[in-house]
Amino acid sequence: MQQQLLDDHLEKCGSIVSPKVKLPRLSGGGEGPALLATCSCCLIGLLSMMFFCFSTIGIGQTCVLHDKLSGAVLPHVVTKPGLHFTGPLKAFVCFPQHDTLQVPSVNMPNPSFGREPVQISCDVQIELAPQEALRIYSMFGGYTAAKQHYLQLIRDDIDSGRVKMTPEEDDMMFGAAVTFTLLEKIKKDINEVLEPEGAHAVRVHCVRGHA
């Protein structure tokens, strides 16, 4: 009797036990590489935007903004140092506000008849006014070409004999010294050819012979 009751109880309990249910496998683990790739693309895009849309201006520079595709220049001059937003496909073309041009071994005509030309070498400190930046860009497109042009103008001016050296100034050039009055005449004549091209000589230092 007791055995019959026990069997009936086990049968009833077994009937309410649910069979094992196979749960679906949770997805995951594969999203990590995809998320990393997305973040990397976003970072590259951000860095590219910063590279192509921002430009820096150094201390003592005057810059104009030009379009890389058309070459057109905006009528705006920037002199404040630092990082500037330029927009895509635009960049600064910069010029130094001051520079020193080295002009070696230039022959000045000798004021004394029959004597050899006087060879001098000069350092010419020039300044480029910010308001001249647009004109310099329109004439030369950049400072490298402008600098070569200024150097040639100075050499041609000294070599042409426009600077009139007196016999007394020639005699007073002891050793390597060039007299102050002659330096002032050289600077005056140099500015007559530089200023129409956007530059101005503020200081001239010359020595006799090779620099």
CSV table of C-alpha atoms in Angstrom, one decimal, residues 20-178:
chain,number,residue,atom,x,y,z
A,20,LYS,CA,14.9,21.1,-20.3
A,21,VAL,CA,14.7,24.1,-22.4
A,22,LYS,CA,17.7,25.1,-24.6
A,23,LEU,CA,18.3,28.8,-24.1
A,24,PRO,CA,19.5,30.8,-27.1
A,25,ARG,CA,23.2,31.7,-27.1
A,26,LEU,CA,23.8,35.3,-26.2
A,27,SER,CA,25.6,37.3,-28.9
A,28,GLY,CA,28.6,39.5,-27.9
A,29,GLY,CA,32.3,39.6,-28.2
A,30,GLY,CA,32.2,40.4,-31.9
A,31,GLU,CA,31.1,44.0,-31.4
A,32,GLY,CA,34.5,45.1,-30.0
A,33,PRO,CA,36.6,45.1,-33.2
A,34,ALA,CA,33.8,46.8,-35.1
A,35,LEU,CA,33.5,49.5,-32.4
A,36,LEU,CA,37.3,50.0,-32.5
A,37,ALA,CA,37.3,50.4,-36.2
A,38,THR,CA,34.5,53.0,-36.1
A,39,CYS,CA,36.4,55.0,-33.4
A,40,SER,CA,39.6,54.8,-35.5
A,41,CYS,CA,37.8,56.2,-38.6
A,42,CYS,CA,36.3,59.0,-36.6
A,43,LEU,CA,39.7,59.9,-35.1
A,44,ILE,CA,41.4,59.8,-38.6
A,45,GLY,CA,38.6,62.0,-40.0
A,46,LEU,CA,39.0,64.5,-37.1
A,47,LEU,CA,42.8,64.7,-37.5
A,48,SER,CA,42.4,65.1,-41.3
A,49,MET,CA,39.9,68.0,-40.8
A,50,MET,CA,42.3,69.7,-38.4
A,51,PHE,CA,45.2,69.2,-40.8
A,52,PHE,CA,43.4,70.6,-43.8
A,53,CYS,CA,41.3,73.3,-42.1
A,54,PHE,CA,43.8,74.8,-39.7
A,55,SER,CA,47.1,76.6,-40.2
A,56,THR,CA,49.6,78.2,-37.9
A,57,ILE,CA,51.2,81.6,-38.0
A,58,GLY,CA,54.6,82.1,-36.4
A,59,ILE,CA,55.9,85.1,-34.5
A,60,GLY,CA,57.0,87.9,-36.8
A,61,GLN,CA,55.1,86.7,-39.8
A,62,THR,CA,52.5,88.4,-42.0
A,63,CYS,CA,50.2,86.0,-43.9
A,64,VAL,CA,47.6,86.1,-46.6
A,65,LEU,CA,45.0,83.3,-47.1
A,66,HIS,CA,44.8,81.8,-50.6
A,67,ASP,CA,42.7,79.1,-52.2
A,68,LYS,CA,44.8,76.0,-53.1
A,69,LEU,CA,42.6,75.2,-56.2
A,70,SER,CA,42.1,78.6,-57.8
A,71,GLY,CA,45.1,80.4,-56.3
A,72,ALA,CA,42.8,83.3,-55.5
A,73,VAL,CA,43.9,85.3,-52.4
A,74,LEU,CA,41.4,86.8,-49.9
A,75,PRO,CA,41.8,90.5,-49.2
A,76,HIS,CA,42.7,90.0,-45.6
A,77,VAL,CA,46.1,90.1,-43.9
A,78,VAL,CA,46.7,88.1,-40.7
A,79,THR,CA,49.6,88.9,-38.3
A,80,LYS,CA,48.5,87.3,-35.0
A,81,PRO,CA,50.6,84.3,-34.1
A,82,GLY,CA,48.9,81.0,-33.3
A,83,LEU,CA,46.5,78.4,-34.8
A,84,HIS,CA,43.9,79.8,-37.2
A,85,PHE,CA,40.9,78.2,-38.9
A,86,THR,CA,41.3,78.5,-42.7
A,87,GLY,CA,38.6,76.2,-44.0
A,88,PRO,CA,39.2,73.3,-46.4
A,89,LEU,CA,41.5,73.7,-49.4
A,90,LYS,CA,42.8,77.0,-48.1
A,91,ALA,CA,46.2,77.8,-46.6
A,92,PHE,CA,48.4,80.7,-45.5
A,93,VAL,CA,51.2,82.2,-47.5
A,94,CYS,CA,53.5,83.9,-45.1
A,95,PHE,CA,56.2,86.6,-45.3
A,96,PRO,CA,58.7,87.6,-42.5
A,97,GLN,CA,58.2,91.1,-41.2
A,98,HIS,CA,62.0,91.4,-41.0
A,99,ASP,CA,64.9,89.6,-42.8
A,100,THR,CA,68.6,90.1,-43.4
A,101,LEU,CA,69.8,89.7,-47.0
A,102,GLN,CA,73.5,88.8,-47.4
A,103,VAL,CA,75.0,90.3,-50.6
A,104,PRO,CA,78.6,89.0,-51.0
A,105,SER,CA,81.3,90.4,-53.3
A,106,VAL,CA,79.8,93.3,-55.1
A,107,ASN,CA,82.0,95.6,-57.1
A,108,MET,CA,81.6,99.4,-56.7
A,109,PRO,CA,83.1,101.6,-59.4
A,110,ASN,CA,86.2,103.2,-58.1
A,111,PRO,CA,86.1,107.0,-58.0
A,112,SER,CA,89.7,107.3,-59.0
A,113,PHE,CA,90.3,106.9,-62.7
A,114,GLY,CA,92.3,103.8,-63.7
A,115,ARG,CA,91.9,102.0,-60.3
A,116,GLU,CA,90.3,98.7,-59.7
A,117,PRO,CA,86.7,98.6,-58.5
A,118,VAL,CA,86.2,98.4,-54.8
A,119,GLN,CA,84.8,95.1,-53.7
A,120,ILE,CA,82.4,95.1,-50.8
A,121,SER,CA,80.0,92.6,-49.1
A,122,CYS,CA,76.9,93.8,-47.4
A,123,ASP,CA,74.2,92.6,-44.9
A,124,VAL,CA,71.0,94.5,-45.6
A,125,GLN,CA,68.2,94.3,-43.0
A,126,ILE,CA,64.9,94.8,-44.6
A,127,GLU,CA,61.3,95.0,-43.4
A,128,LEU,CA,58.1,94.1,-45.1
A,129,ALA,CA,55.2,96.1,-43.9
A,130,PRO,CA,52.0,94.1,-43.3
A,131,GLN,CA,50.0,96.3,-45.7
A,132,GLU,CA,52.4,95.3,-48.5
A,133,ALA,CA,51.7,91.5,-48.1
A,134,LEU,CA,49.0,91.4,-50.7
A,135,ARG,CA,51.0,93.3,-53.2
A,136,ILE,CA,54.1,91.1,-52.6
A,137,TYR,CA,52.0,88.0,-53.1
A,138,SER,CA,50.4,89.3,-56.3
A,139,MET,CA,53.9,90.1,-57.7
A,140,PHE,CA,55.9,87.0,-56.5
A,141,GLY,CA,53.5,84.4,-55.1
A,142,GLY,CA,55.7,83.8,-52.1
A,143,TYR,CA,58.7,85.1,-50.2
A,144,THR,CA,61.3,82.8,-51.8
A,145,ALA,CA,60.9,84.4,-55.2
A,146,ALA,CA,60.6,87.9,-53.6
A,147,LYS,CA,63.8,87.4,-51.6
A,148,GLN,CA,65.8,86.4,-54.7
A,149,HIS,CA,64.4,89.5,-56.5
A,150,TYR,CA,65.4,91.8,-53.7
A,151,LEU,CA,68.9,90.4,-53.6
A,152,GLN,CA,69.3,90.9,-57.4
A,153,LEU,CA,68.0,94.5,-57.1
A,154,ILE,CA,70.6,95.3,-54.4
A,155,ARG,CA,73.5,93.7,-56.4
A,156,ASP,CA,72.5,95.5,-59.6
A,157,ASP,CA,72.1,98.8,-57.8
A,158,ILE,CA,75.5,98.7,-56.1
A,159,ASP,CA,77.2,97.4,-59.2
A,160,SER,CA,75.6,100.0,-61.5
A,161,GLY,CA,77.6,102.9,-60.0
A,162,ARG,CA,74.5,104.8,-58.9
A,163,VAL,CA,76.1,105.0,-55.4
A,164,LYS,CA,78.8,107.7,-56.0
A,165,MET,CA,81.8,107.0,-53.8
A,166,THR,CA,84.2,109.9,-53.4
A,167,PRO,CA,88.0,109.5,-53.5
A,168,GLU,CA,88.0,110.6,-49.8
A,169,GLU,CA,85.6,107.8,-48.9
A,170,ASP,CA,87.7,105.3,-50.8
A,171,ASP,CA,90.9,106.5,-49.0
A,172,MET,CA,89.1,106.3,-45.6
A,173,MET,CA,88.2,102.6,-46.0
A,174,PHE,CA,91.1,101.4,-43.9
A,175,GLY,CA,91.1,97.6,-43.5
A,176,ALA,CA,87.5,96.4,-43.8
A,177,ALA,CA,85.7,99.5,-42.5
A,178,VAL,CA,83.1,101.3,-44.7
